[in-house]
C-alpha cells in the first residue's frame, strides 16, 4: 500500500494515507486552550473543530477544511512540559509500542483507543525524546501540506544521532529505507524513497532545559515576518531567521512556551 498524494500546487498537497514510520500528525497539549487557539488561529489562519472526546478537551486545526494538527488541554493537576509532539504512522500500535520497549524506549501512555478516530500511544526514545504512535481508523492524520500554516518537516535534536537513528529504524522497520548520512551528526530518515524527518546529534551542546526533543516545522510565506507576528501575539523568538539545512527557518515559542520552527514555502527539505 502506498500513500495517496495529489500533486503539489497553490492549494497544497493532500494526503489520504501515510506509510508506517512517517510523521503523520502533530499535537500540542496546553493549559489554556482558548488562548492557544487564538494564538495559532491568528498566526496560521487555523480554524478549529472538536476532536475525539476520549482525549478530553481536544480540537483539530483546519486549513482549507483539511485537518493539519491537534490541540488538547492538559489536566489541571498535571504539571507537564508544553510541547509539540509528532506522531508516527503505524499499522499496529500495540506491536509498535512493544517494539519501543524492547529497543530501550518507554511507553508512557496507551496504547488506547481515541473513539472511532484510531488508536494511539505516546512514547519516548532511549534518550528521552517524546513522540506519538498513531494507528489510523477514521482519522488518517495530517491531510494537507505544502501551504502556509501546514506542518512541513520534523527534526530530532538529540545527543547521538547514529545511536537513536537505529532505534527509530528498528521500531518502524516496516517501511524504512537506508538512512542518508549528511555527516556523522546529521541523518535523514526516508520512507519509500522520500525524506520524512531528520536527526541532528548536538552532543553536549544540546540545551539542558529541553534535552533531546522533536522539533516541528510549520510552513510560512515569510519567516521573518512570521517570527515578528509570533512576538506580537505574545510568543517569543528563540532563534531569529537564518539559513539551516532545510532552508531559511526561525525557532519560536508560543505564549505557553511550546517551541516550534517556521520555514518558508520556498525552502526545500533534504533531498
PDB file of C-alpha atoms in Angstrom:
ATOM      1  CA  UNK A   1       0.000   0.000   0.000  1.00  0.00           C
ATOM      2  CA  UNK A   2       1.346   3.422  -0.892  1.00  0.00           C
ATOM      3  CA  UNK A   3       0.468   6.891   0.218  1.00  0.00           C
ATOM      4  CA  UNK A   4      -2.178   8.638  -1.853  1.00  0.00           C
ATOM      5  CA  UNK A   5      -0.927  12.108  -2.745  1.00  0.00           C
ATOM      6  CA  UNK A   6      -2.361  14.749  -5.009  1.00  0.00           C
ATOM      7  CA  UNK A   7       0.200  16.854  -6.927  1.00  0.00           C
ATOM      8  CA  UNK A   8       1.510  19.923  -5.122  1.00  0.00           C
ATOM      9  CA  UNK A   9       0.002  23.202  -6.242  1.00  0.00           C
ATOM     10  CA  UNK A  10      -1.200  26.546  -4.913  1.00  0.00           C
ATOM     11  CA  UNK A  11      -3.656  24.700  -2.675  1.00  0.00           C
ATOM     12  CA  UNK A  12      -1.023  22.329  -1.283  1.00  0.00           C
ATOM     13  CA  UNK A  13      -0.664  18.557  -1.368  1.00  0.00           C
ATOM     14  CA  UNK A  14      -3.420  16.364   0.031  1.00  0.00           C
ATOM     15  CA  UNK A  15      -2.738  13.047   1.775  1.00  0.00           C
ATOM     16  CA  UNK A  16      -5.098  10.145   2.372  1.00  0.00           C
ATOM     17  CA  UNK A  17      -2.702   7.661   3.999  1.00  0.00           C
ATOM     18  CA  UNK A  18       0.830   7.679   5.389  1.00  0.00           C
ATOM     19  CA  UNK A  19       3.209   4.689   5.271  1.00  0.00           C
ATOM     20  CA  UNK A  20       4.347   3.252   8.633  1.00  0.00           C
ATOM     21  CA  UNK A  21       7.160   5.279  10.167  1.00  0.00           C
ATOM     22  CA  UNK A  22       6.099   8.540   8.514  1.00  0.00           C
ATOM     23  CA  UNK A  23       5.315  11.563  10.709  1.00  0.00           C
ATOM     24  CA  UNK A  24       1.553  11.801  10.195  1.00  0.00           C
ATOM     25  CA  UNK A  25       0.249  14.215  12.844  1.00  0.00           C
ATOM     26  CA  UNK A  26       1.386  16.955  15.232  1.00  0.00           C
ATOM     27  CA  UNK A  27      -0.336  17.525  18.562  1.00  0.00           C
ATOM     28  CA  UNK A  28       0.046  20.100  21.326  1.00  0.00           C
ATOM     29  CA  UNK A  29      -1.193  19.778  24.911  1.00  0.00           C
ATOM     30  CA  UNK A  30      -1.615  23.094  26.768  1.00  0.00           C
ATOM     31  CA  UNK A  31      -3.149  24.633  29.871  1.00  0.00           C
ATOM     32  CA  UNK A  32      -5.172  27.399  28.225  1.00  0.00           C
ATOM     33  CA  UNK A  33      -6.935  26.138  25.118  1.00  0.00           C
ATOM     34  CA  UNK A  34      -8.835  29.327  24.336  1.00  0.00           C
ATOM     35  CA  UNK A  35      -5.695  31.462  24.354  1.00  0.00           C
ATOM     36  CA  UNK A  36      -3.736  28.869  22.383  1.00  0.00           C
ATOM     37  CA  UNK A  37      -6.414  28.621  19.705  1.00  0.00           C
ATOM     38  CA  UNK A  38      -6.433  32.404  19.424  1.00  0.00           C
ATOM     39  CA  UNK A  39      -2.634  32.494  19.014  1.00  0.00           C
ATOM     40  CA  UNK A  40      -2.389  29.798  16.326  1.00  0.00           C
ATOM     41  CA  UNK A  41      -5.534  30.948  14.593  1.00  0.00           C
ATOM     42  CA  UNK A  42      -4.043  34.415  14.207  1.00  0.00           C
ATOM     43  CA  UNK A  43      -0.590  33.103  13.237  1.00  0.00           C
ATOM     44  CA  UNK A  44      -1.508  30.352  10.774  1.00  0.00           C
ATOM     45  CA  UNK A  45      -5.133  31.074   9.892  1.00  0.00           C
ATOM     46  CA  UNK A  46      -6.303  27.878  11.541  1.00  0.00           C
ATOM     47  CA  UNK A  47      -9.953  27.140  12.220  1.00  0.00           C
ATOM     48  CA  UNK A  48     -10.966  24.500  14.747  1.00  0.00           C
ATOM     49  CA  UNK A  49     -13.462  21.702  15.285  1.00  0.00           C
ATOM     50  CA  UNK A  50     -13.870  19.241  18.162  1.00  0.00           C
ATOM     51  CA  UNK A  51     -11.772  16.079  18.237  1.00  0.00           C
ATOM     52  CA  UNK A  52     -12.363  12.703  19.930  1.00  0.00           C
ATOM     53  CA  UNK A  53     -13.910  13.059  23.393  1.00  0.00           C
ATOM     54  CA  UNK A  54     -11.880  10.212  24.990  1.00  0.00           C
ATOM     55  CA  UNK A  55      -8.860  12.522  24.703  1.00  0.00           C
ATOM     56  CA  UNK A  56     -10.528  15.119  26.931  1.00  0.00           C
ATOM     57  CA  UNK A  57     -10.931  18.686  25.657  1.00  0.00           C
ATOM     58  CA  UNK A  58      -9.342  18.456  22.209  1.00  0.00           C
ATOM     59  CA  UNK A  59      -9.697  20.243  18.874  1.00  0.00           C
ATOM     60  CA  UNK A  60      -8.364  19.691  15.389  1.00  0.00           C
ATOM     61  CA  UNK A  61      -6.899  22.612  13.456  1.00  0.00           C
ATOM     62  CA  UNK A  62      -8.122  23.059   9.895  1.00  0.00           C
ATOM     63  CA  UNK A  63      -6.675  24.738   6.796  1.00  0.00           C
ATOM     64  CA  UNK A  64      -8.938  24.933   3.749  1.00  0.00           C
ATOM     65  CA  UNK A  65     -11.215  22.481   5.549  1.00  0.00           C
ATOM     66  CA  UNK A  66      -8.401  19.912   5.941  1.00  0.00           C
ATOM     67  CA  UNK A  67      -7.047  18.685   9.284  1.00  0.00           C
ATOM     68  CA  UNK A  68      -3.431  19.660   9.902  1.00  0.00           C
ATOM     69  CA  UNK A  69      -2.782  19.492  13.686  1.00  0.00           C
ATOM     70  CA  UNK A  70      -4.389  18.971  17.097  1.00  0.00           C
ATOM     71  CA  UNK A  71      -4.550  20.910  20.358  1.00  0.00           C
ATOM     72  CA  UNK A  72      -5.666  19.440  23.675  1.00  0.00           C
ATOM     73  CA  UNK A  73      -5.878  20.582  27.282  1.00  0.00           C
ATOM     74  CA  UNK A  74      -3.599  19.208  29.968  1.00  0.00           C
ATOM     75  CA  UNK A  75      -5.261  18.036  33.190  1.00  0.00           C
ATOM     76  CA  UNK A  76      -5.106  20.931  35.681  1.00  0.00           C
ATOM     77  CA  UNK A  77      -3.268  18.814  38.248  1.00  0.00           C
ATOM     78  CA  UNK A  78      -0.548  17.687  35.809  1.00  0.00           C
ATOM     79  CA  UNK A  79       2.481  19.962  35.532  1.00  0.00           C
ATOM     80  CA  UNK A  80       3.864  18.573  32.295  1.00  0.00           C
ATOM     81  CA  UNK A  81       6.032  20.336  29.699  1.00  0.00           C
ATOM     82  CA  UNK A  82       4.049  22.110  26.993  1.00  0.00           C
ATOM     83  CA  UNK A  83       5.485  20.877  23.701  1.00  0.00           C
ATOM     84  CA  UNK A  84       4.566  19.904  20.165  1.00  0.00           C
ATOM     85  CA  UNK A  85       4.614  16.123  19.697  1.00  0.00           C
ATOM     86  CA  UNK A  86       4.925  14.417  16.288  1.00  0.00           C
ATOM     87  CA  UNK A  87       3.018  11.178  15.747  1.00  0.00           C
ATOM     88  CA  UNK A  88       4.400   8.429  13.524  1.00  0.00           C
ATOM     89  CA  UNK A  89       2.113   6.199  11.484  1.00  0.00           C
ATOM     90  CA  UNK A  90       1.776   2.539  12.418  1.00  0.00           C
ATOM     91  CA  UNK A  91      -0.326  -0.334  11.111  1.00  0.00           C
ATOM     92  CA  UNK A  92      -0.363  -1.897  14.600  1.00  0.00           C
ATOM     93  CA  UNK A  93       0.210   0.477  17.511  1.00  0.00           C
ATOM     94  CA  UNK A  94       0.340  -2.358  20.052  1.00  0.00           C
ATOM     95  CA  UNK A  95       3.141  -4.122  18.190  1.00  0.00           C
ATOM     96  CA  UNK A  96       4.992  -0.836  17.670  1.00  0.00           C
ATOM     97  CA  UNK A  97       4.693   0.019  21.371  1.00  0.00           C
ATOM     98  CA  UNK A  98       6.127  -3.387  22.268  1.00  0.00           C
ATOM     99  CA  UNK A  99       8.993  -2.737  19.856  1.00  0.00           C
ATOM    100  CA  UNK A 100       9.645   0.607  21.562  1.00  0.00           C
ATOM    101  CA  UNK A 101      10.019  -1.201  24.908  1.00  0.00           C
ATOM    102  CA  UNK A 102      12.224  -3.952  23.527  1.00  0.00           C
ATOM    103  CA  UNK A 103      14.531  -1.366  21.912  1.00  0.00           C
ATOM    104  CA  UNK A 104      15.092   0.562  25.140  1.00  0.00           C
ATOM    105  CA  UNK A 105      12.381   3.201  24.840  1.00  0.00           C
ATOM    106  CA  UNK A 106       9.471   3.907  27.181  1.00  0.00           C
ATOM    107  CA  UNK A 107       5.723   3.871  26.560  1.00  0.00           C
ATOM    108  CA  UNK A 108       4.126   6.495  28.803  1.00  0.00           C
ATOM    109  CA  UNK A 109       0.522   6.465  27.550  1.00  0.00           C
ATOM    110  CA  UNK A 110      -1.512   3.692  25.940  1.00  0.00           C
ATOM    111  CA  UNK A 111      -1.928   2.045  23.633  1.00  0.00           C
ATOM    112  CA  UNK A 112      -5.515   3.271  23.830  1.00  0.00           C
ATOM    113  CA  UNK A 113      -8.433   3.997  21.533  1.00  0.00           C
ATOM    114  CA  UNK A 114      -9.385   7.535  20.520  1.00  0.00           C
ATOM    115  CA  UNK A 115     -13.039   6.719  19.818  1.00  0.00           C
ATOM    116  CA  UNK A 116     -13.512   5.890  16.120  1.00  0.00           C
ATOM    117  CA  UNK A 117     -10.571   8.073  15.091  1.00  0.00           C
ATOM    118  CA  UNK A 118      -7.858   5.482  15.704  1.00  0.00           C
ATOM    119  CA  UNK A 119      -5.540   4.058  18.306  1.00  0.00           C
ATOM    120  CA  UNK A 120      -2.521   5.768  19.838  1.00  0.00           C
ATOM    121  CA  UNK A 121       0.400   5.575  22.224  1.00  0.00           C
ATOM    122  CA  UNK A 122       2.841   8.182  23.495  1.00  0.00           C
ATOM    123  CA  UNK A 123       6.415   7.044  23.962  1.00  0.00           C
ATOM    124  CA  UNK A 124       9.977   8.268  24.326  1.00  0.00           C
ATOM    125  CA  UNK A 125      13.165   7.010  22.716  1.00  0.00           C
ATOM    126  CA  UNK A 126      16.153   5.789  24.767  1.00  0.00           C
ATOM    127  CA  UNK A 127      17.489   9.348  25.057  1.00  0.00           C
ATOM    128  CA  UNK A 128      14.184  10.772  26.266  1.00  0.00           C
ATOM    129  CA  UNK A 129      12.666  12.453  23.200  1.00  0.00           C
ATOM    130  CA  UNK A 130       8.861  12.147  23.258  1.00  0.00           C
ATOM    131  CA  UNK A 131       6.866  11.060  20.204  1.00  0.00           C
ATOM    132  CA  UNK A 132       3.474   9.581  19.427  1.00  0.00           C
ATOM    133  CA  UNK A 133       2.377   6.483  17.534  1.00  0.00           C
ATOM    134  CA  UNK A 134      -0.837   6.608  15.516  1.00  0.00           C
ATOM    135  CA  UNK A 135      -2.834   3.716  14.043  1.00  0.00           C
ATOM    136  CA  UNK A 136      -5.402   5.354  11.828  1.00  0.00           C
ATOM    137  CA  UNK A 137      -9.060   4.416  11.584  1.00  0.00           C
ATOM    138  CA  UNK A 138     -11.400   7.268  10.625  1.00  0.00           C
ATOM    139  CA  UNK A 139      -8.752   9.925  11.295  1.00  0.00           C
ATOM    140  CA  UNK A 140      -5.812   9.465   8.946  1.00  0.00           C
ATOM    141  CA  UNK A 141      -3.687  12.323  10.286  1.00  0.00           C
ATOM    142  CA  UNK A 142      -2.454  15.495   8.602  1.00  0.00           C
ATOM    143  CA  UNK A 143      -4.312  15.658   5.315  1.00  0.00           C
ATOM    144  CA  UNK A 144      -2.788  18.789   3.766  1.00  0.00           C
ATOM    145  CA  UNK A 145       0.791  20.017   3.406  1.00  0.00           C
ATOM    146  CA  UNK A 146       2.634  22.404   1.129  1.00  0.00           C
ATOM    147  CA  UNK A 147       0.865  25.640   2.086  1.00  0.00           C
ATOM    148  CA  UNK A 148       1.473  28.237   4.807  1.00  0.00           C
ATOM    149  CA  UNK A 149       0.154  27.073   8.158  1.00  0.00           C
ATOM    150  CA  UNK A 150       0.689  23.358   7.495  1.00  0.00           C
ATOM    151  CA  UNK A 151       3.349  21.120   9.063  1.00  0.00           C
ATOM    152  CA  UNK A 152       6.390  20.985   6.802  1.00  0.00           C
ATOM    153  CA  UNK A 153       9.147  18.966   8.496  1.00  0.00           C
ATOM    154  CA  UNK A 154      10.223  17.215  11.691  1.00  0.00           C
ATOM    155  CA  UNK A 155      13.717  17.109  13.172  1.00  0.00           C
ATOM    156  CA  UNK A 156      15.007  15.316  16.246  1.00  0.00           C
ATOM    157  CA  UNK A 157      17.619  17.156  18.299  1.00  0.00           C
ATOM    158  CA  UNK A 158      19.484  14.618  20.401  1.00  0.00           C
ATOM    159  CA  UNK A 159      22.859  13.670  21.838  1.00  0.00           C
ATOM    160  CA  UNK A 160      23.846  10.814  19.492  1.00  0.00           C
ATOM    161  CA  UNK A 161      22.309  10.786  16.017  1.00  0.00           C
ATOM    162  CA  UNK A 162      23.554   7.382  14.866  1.00  0.00           C
ATOM    163  CA  UNK A 163      22.502   5.559  18.018  1.00  0.00           C
ATOM    164  CA  UNK A 164      18.969   6.910  18.130  1.00  0.00           C
ATOM    165  CA  UNK A 165      18.515   6.528  14.347  1.00  0.00           C
ATOM    166  CA  UNK A 166      18.943   2.787  14.813  1.00  0.00           C
ATOM    167  CA  UNK A 167      16.156   2.863  17.401  1.00  0.00           C
ATOM    168  CA  UNK A 168      13.667   4.510  15.021  1.00  0.00           C
ATOM    169  CA  UNK A 169      14.718   2.295  12.115  1.00  0.00           C
ATOM    170  CA  UNK A 170      14.101  -0.814  14.233  1.00  0.00           C
ATOM    171  CA  UNK A 171      10.833   0.344  15.787  1.00  0.00           C
ATOM    172  CA  UNK A 172       9.378   1.384  12.421  1.00  0.00           C
ATOM    173  CA  UNK A 173      11.100  -1.299  10.356  1.00  0.00           C
ATOM    174  CA  UNK A 174       8.085  -1.997   8.158  1.00  0.00           C
ATOM    175  CA  UNK A 175       8.715   0.781   5.644  1.00  0.00           C
ATOM    176  CA  UNK A 176      12.077   2.385   6.263  1.00  0.00           C
ATOM    177  CA  UNK A 177      14.780   2.885   3.651  1.00  0.00           C
ATOM    178  CA  UNK A 178      18.504   3.114   4.457  1.00  0.00           C
ATOM    179  CA  UNK A 179      19.338   6.306   6.288  1.00  0.00           C
ATOM    180  CA  UNK A 180      21.153   9.085   4.455  1.00  0.00           C
ATOM    181  CA  UNK A 181      24.114  10.467   6.423  1.00  0.00           C
ATOM    182  CA  UNK A 182      24.900  14.070   5.554  1.00  0.00           C
ATOM    183  CA  UNK A 183      27.531  13.887   8.316  1.00  0.00           C
ATOM    184  CA  UNK A 184      28.008  11.688  11.407  1.00  0.00           C
ATOM    185  CA  UNK A 185      25.713  14.047  13.320  1.00  0.00           C
ATOM    186  CA  UNK A 186      23.081  14.632  10.631  1.00  0.00           C
ATOM    187  CA  UNK A 187      20.899  11.794   9.401  1.00  0.00           C
ATOM    188  CA  UNK A 188      17.902  11.937   7.077  1.00  0.00           C
ATOM    189  CA  UNK A 189      15.201   9.297   7.543  1.00  0.00           C
ATOM    190  CA  UNK A 190      13.460   8.111   4.385  1.00  0.00           C
ATOM    191  CA  UNK A 191      10.289   6.141   3.763  1.00  0.00           C
ATOM    192  CA  UNK A 192       9.716   4.702   0.276  1.00  0.00           C
ATOM    193  CA  UNK A 193      12.481   6.912  -1.068  1.00  0.00           C
ATOM    194  CA  UNK A 194      11.056  10.125   0.361  1.00  0.00           C
ATOM    195  CA  UNK A 195      12.781  12.150   3.116  1.00  0.00           C
ATOM    196  CA  UNK A 196      10.392  12.349   6.073  1.00  0.00           C
ATOM    197  CA  UNK A 197      12.443  13.524   9.062  1.00  0.00           C
ATOM    198  CA  UNK A 198      15.943  14.349  10.226  1.00  0.00           C
ATOM    199  CA  UNK A 199      18.048  13.541  13.267  1.00  0.00           C
ATOM    200  CA  UNK A 200      20.693  16.002  14.434  1.00  0.00           C
ATOM    201  CA  UNK A 201      23.226  14.955  17.042  1.00  0.00           C
ATOM    202  CA  UNK A 202      24.188  18.015  19.079  1.00  0.00           C
ATOM    203  CA  UNK A 203      26.191  16.202  21.741  1.00  0.00           C
ATOM    204  CA  UNK A 204      26.910  18.195  24.918  1.00  0.00           C
ATOM    205  CA  UNK A 205      25.829  21.395  23.135  1.00  0.00           C
ATOM    206  CA  UNK A 206      22.197  20.310  23.437  1.00  0.00           C
ATOM    207  CA  UNK A 207      20.258  22.568  25.782  1.00  0.00           C
ATOM    208  CA  UNK A 208      19.740  21.018  29.209  1.00  0.00           C
ATOM    209  CA  UNK A 209      16.466  22.911  29.511  1.00  0.00           C
ATOM    210  CA  UNK A 210      14.847  20.922  26.709  1.00  0.00           C
ATOM    211  CA  UNK A 211      17.040  17.831  26.411  1.00  0.00           C
ATOM    212  CA  UNK A 212      16.507  15.555  23.389  1.00  0.00           C
ATOM    213  CA  UNK A 213      13.298  16.575  21.629  1.00  0.00           C
ATOM    214  CA  UNK A 214      11.476  16.604  18.319  1.00  0.00           C
ATOM    215  CA  UNK A 215      11.048  19.947  16.571  1.00  0.00           C
ATOM    216  CA  UNK A 216       8.004  20.503  14.352  1.00  0.00           C
ATOM    217  CA  UNK A 217       8.400  22.938  11.443  1.00  0.00           C
ATOM    218  CA  UNK A 218       5.413  24.849  10.083  1.00  0.00           C
ATOM    219  CA  UNK A 219       5.421  26.425   6.658  1.00  0.00           C
ATOM    220  CA  UNK A 220       5.026  30.201   6.334  1.00  0.00           C
ATOM    221  CA  UNK A 221       5.214  32.661   3.476  1.00  0.00           C
ATOM    222  CA  UNK A 222       7.909  34.825   5.083  1.00  0.00           C
ATOM    223  CA  UNK A 223       9.944  33.535   8.037  1.00  0.00           C
ATOM    224  CA  UNK A 224      10.988  36.909   9.430  1.00  0.00           C
ATOM    225  CA  UNK A 225       7.520  38.443   9.255  1.00  0.00           C
ATOM    226  CA  UNK A 226       6.006  35.340  10.808  1.00  0.00           C
ATOM    227  CA  UNK A 227       8.543  35.500  13.654  1.00  0.00           C
ATOM    228  CA  UNK A 228       7.620  39.126  14.258  1.00  0.00           C
ATOM    229  CA  UNK A 229       3.974  38.079  14.287  1.00  0.00           C
ATOM    230  CA  UNK A 230       4.737  35.428  16.925  1.00  0.00           C
ATOM    231  CA  UNK A 231       6.209  38.097  19.210  1.00  0.00           C
ATOM    232  CA  UNK A 232       3.306  40.467  18.592  1.00  0.00           C
ATOM    233  CA  UNK A 233       0.863  37.710  19.574  1.00  0.00           C
ATOM    234  CA  UNK A 234       2.568  37.079  22.916  1.00  0.00           C
ATOM    235  CA  UNK A 235       5.101  34.438  21.934  1.00  0.00           C
ATOM    236  CA  UNK A 236       8.844  34.898  21.605  1.00  0.00           C
ATOM    237  CA  UNK A 237      11.628  34.386  19.095  1.00  0.00           C
ATOM    238  CA  UNK A 238      14.081  31.744  20.325  1.00  0.00           C
ATOM    239  CA  UNK A 239      16.394  31.886  17.302  1.00  0.00           C
ATOM    240  CA  UNK A 240      15.949  34.506  14.539  1.00  0.00           C
ATOM    241  CA  UNK A 241      15.594  33.521  10.911  1.00  0.00           C
ATOM    242  CA  UNK A 242      18.707  32.143   9.251  1.00  0.00           C
ATOM    243  CA  UNK A 243      19.973  29.569   6.788  1.00  0.00           C
ATOM    244  CA  UNK A 244      19.566  25.981   8.008  1.00  0.00           C
ATOM    245  CA  UNK A 245      19.651  22.502   6.487  1.00  0.00           C
ATOM    246  CA  UNK A 246      16.007  22.937   5.487  1.00  0.00           C
ATOM    247  CA  UNK A 247      16.393  26.451   4.144  1.00  0.00           C
ATOM    248  CA  UNK A 248      15.592  29.714   5.893  1.00  0.00           C
ATOM    249  CA  UNK A 249      13.993  28.976   9.258  1.00  0.00           C
ATOM    250  CA  UNK A 250      13.432  30.502  12.687  1.00  0.00           C
ATOM    251  CA  UNK A 251      12.775  28.910  16.062  1.00  0.00           C
ATOM    252  CA  UNK A 252       9.973  30.427  18.120  1.00  0.00           C
ATOM    253  CA  UNK A 253       7.785  29.673  21.130  1.00  0.00           C
ATOM    254  CA  UNK A 254       4.076  30.232  21.736  1.00  0.00           C
ATOM    255  CA  UNK A 255       2.758  32.090  24.834  1.00  0.00           C
ATOM    256  CA  UNK A 256       2.848  28.889  26.932  1.00  0.00           C
ATOM    257  CA  UNK A 257       6.411  28.121  25.886  1.00  0.00           C
ATOM    258  CA  UNK A 258       5.879  25.386  23.286  1.00  0.00           C
ATOM    259  CA  UNK A 259       8.834  25.632  20.897  1.00  0.00           C
ATOM    260  CA  UNK A 260       8.398  25.118  17.153  1.00  0.00           C
ATOM    261  CA  UNK A 261      10.045  26.250  13.931  1.00  0.00           C
ATOM    262  CA  UNK A 262       8.963  28.348  10.968  1.00  0.00           C
ATOM    263  CA  UNK A 263      10.206  27.646   7.444  1.00  0.00           C
ATOM    264  CA  UNK A 264       9.359  29.469   4.216  1.00  0.00           C
ATOM    265  CA  UNK A 265       7.492  27.683   1.439  1.00  0.00           C
ATOM    266  CA  UNK A 266      10.359  28.375  -0.961  1.00  0.00           C
ATOM    267  CA  UNK A 267      12.768  26.266   1.117  1.00  0.00           C
ATOM    268  CA  UNK A 268      13.248  22.595   0.435  1.00  0.00           C
ATOM    269  CA  UNK A 269      13.878  19.823   2.909  1.00  0.00           C
ATOM    270  CA  UNK A 270      16.801  17.485   2.460  1.00  0.00           C
ATOM    271  CA  UNK A 271      16.515  15.622  -0.809  1.00  0.00           C
TER     272      UNK A 271
END
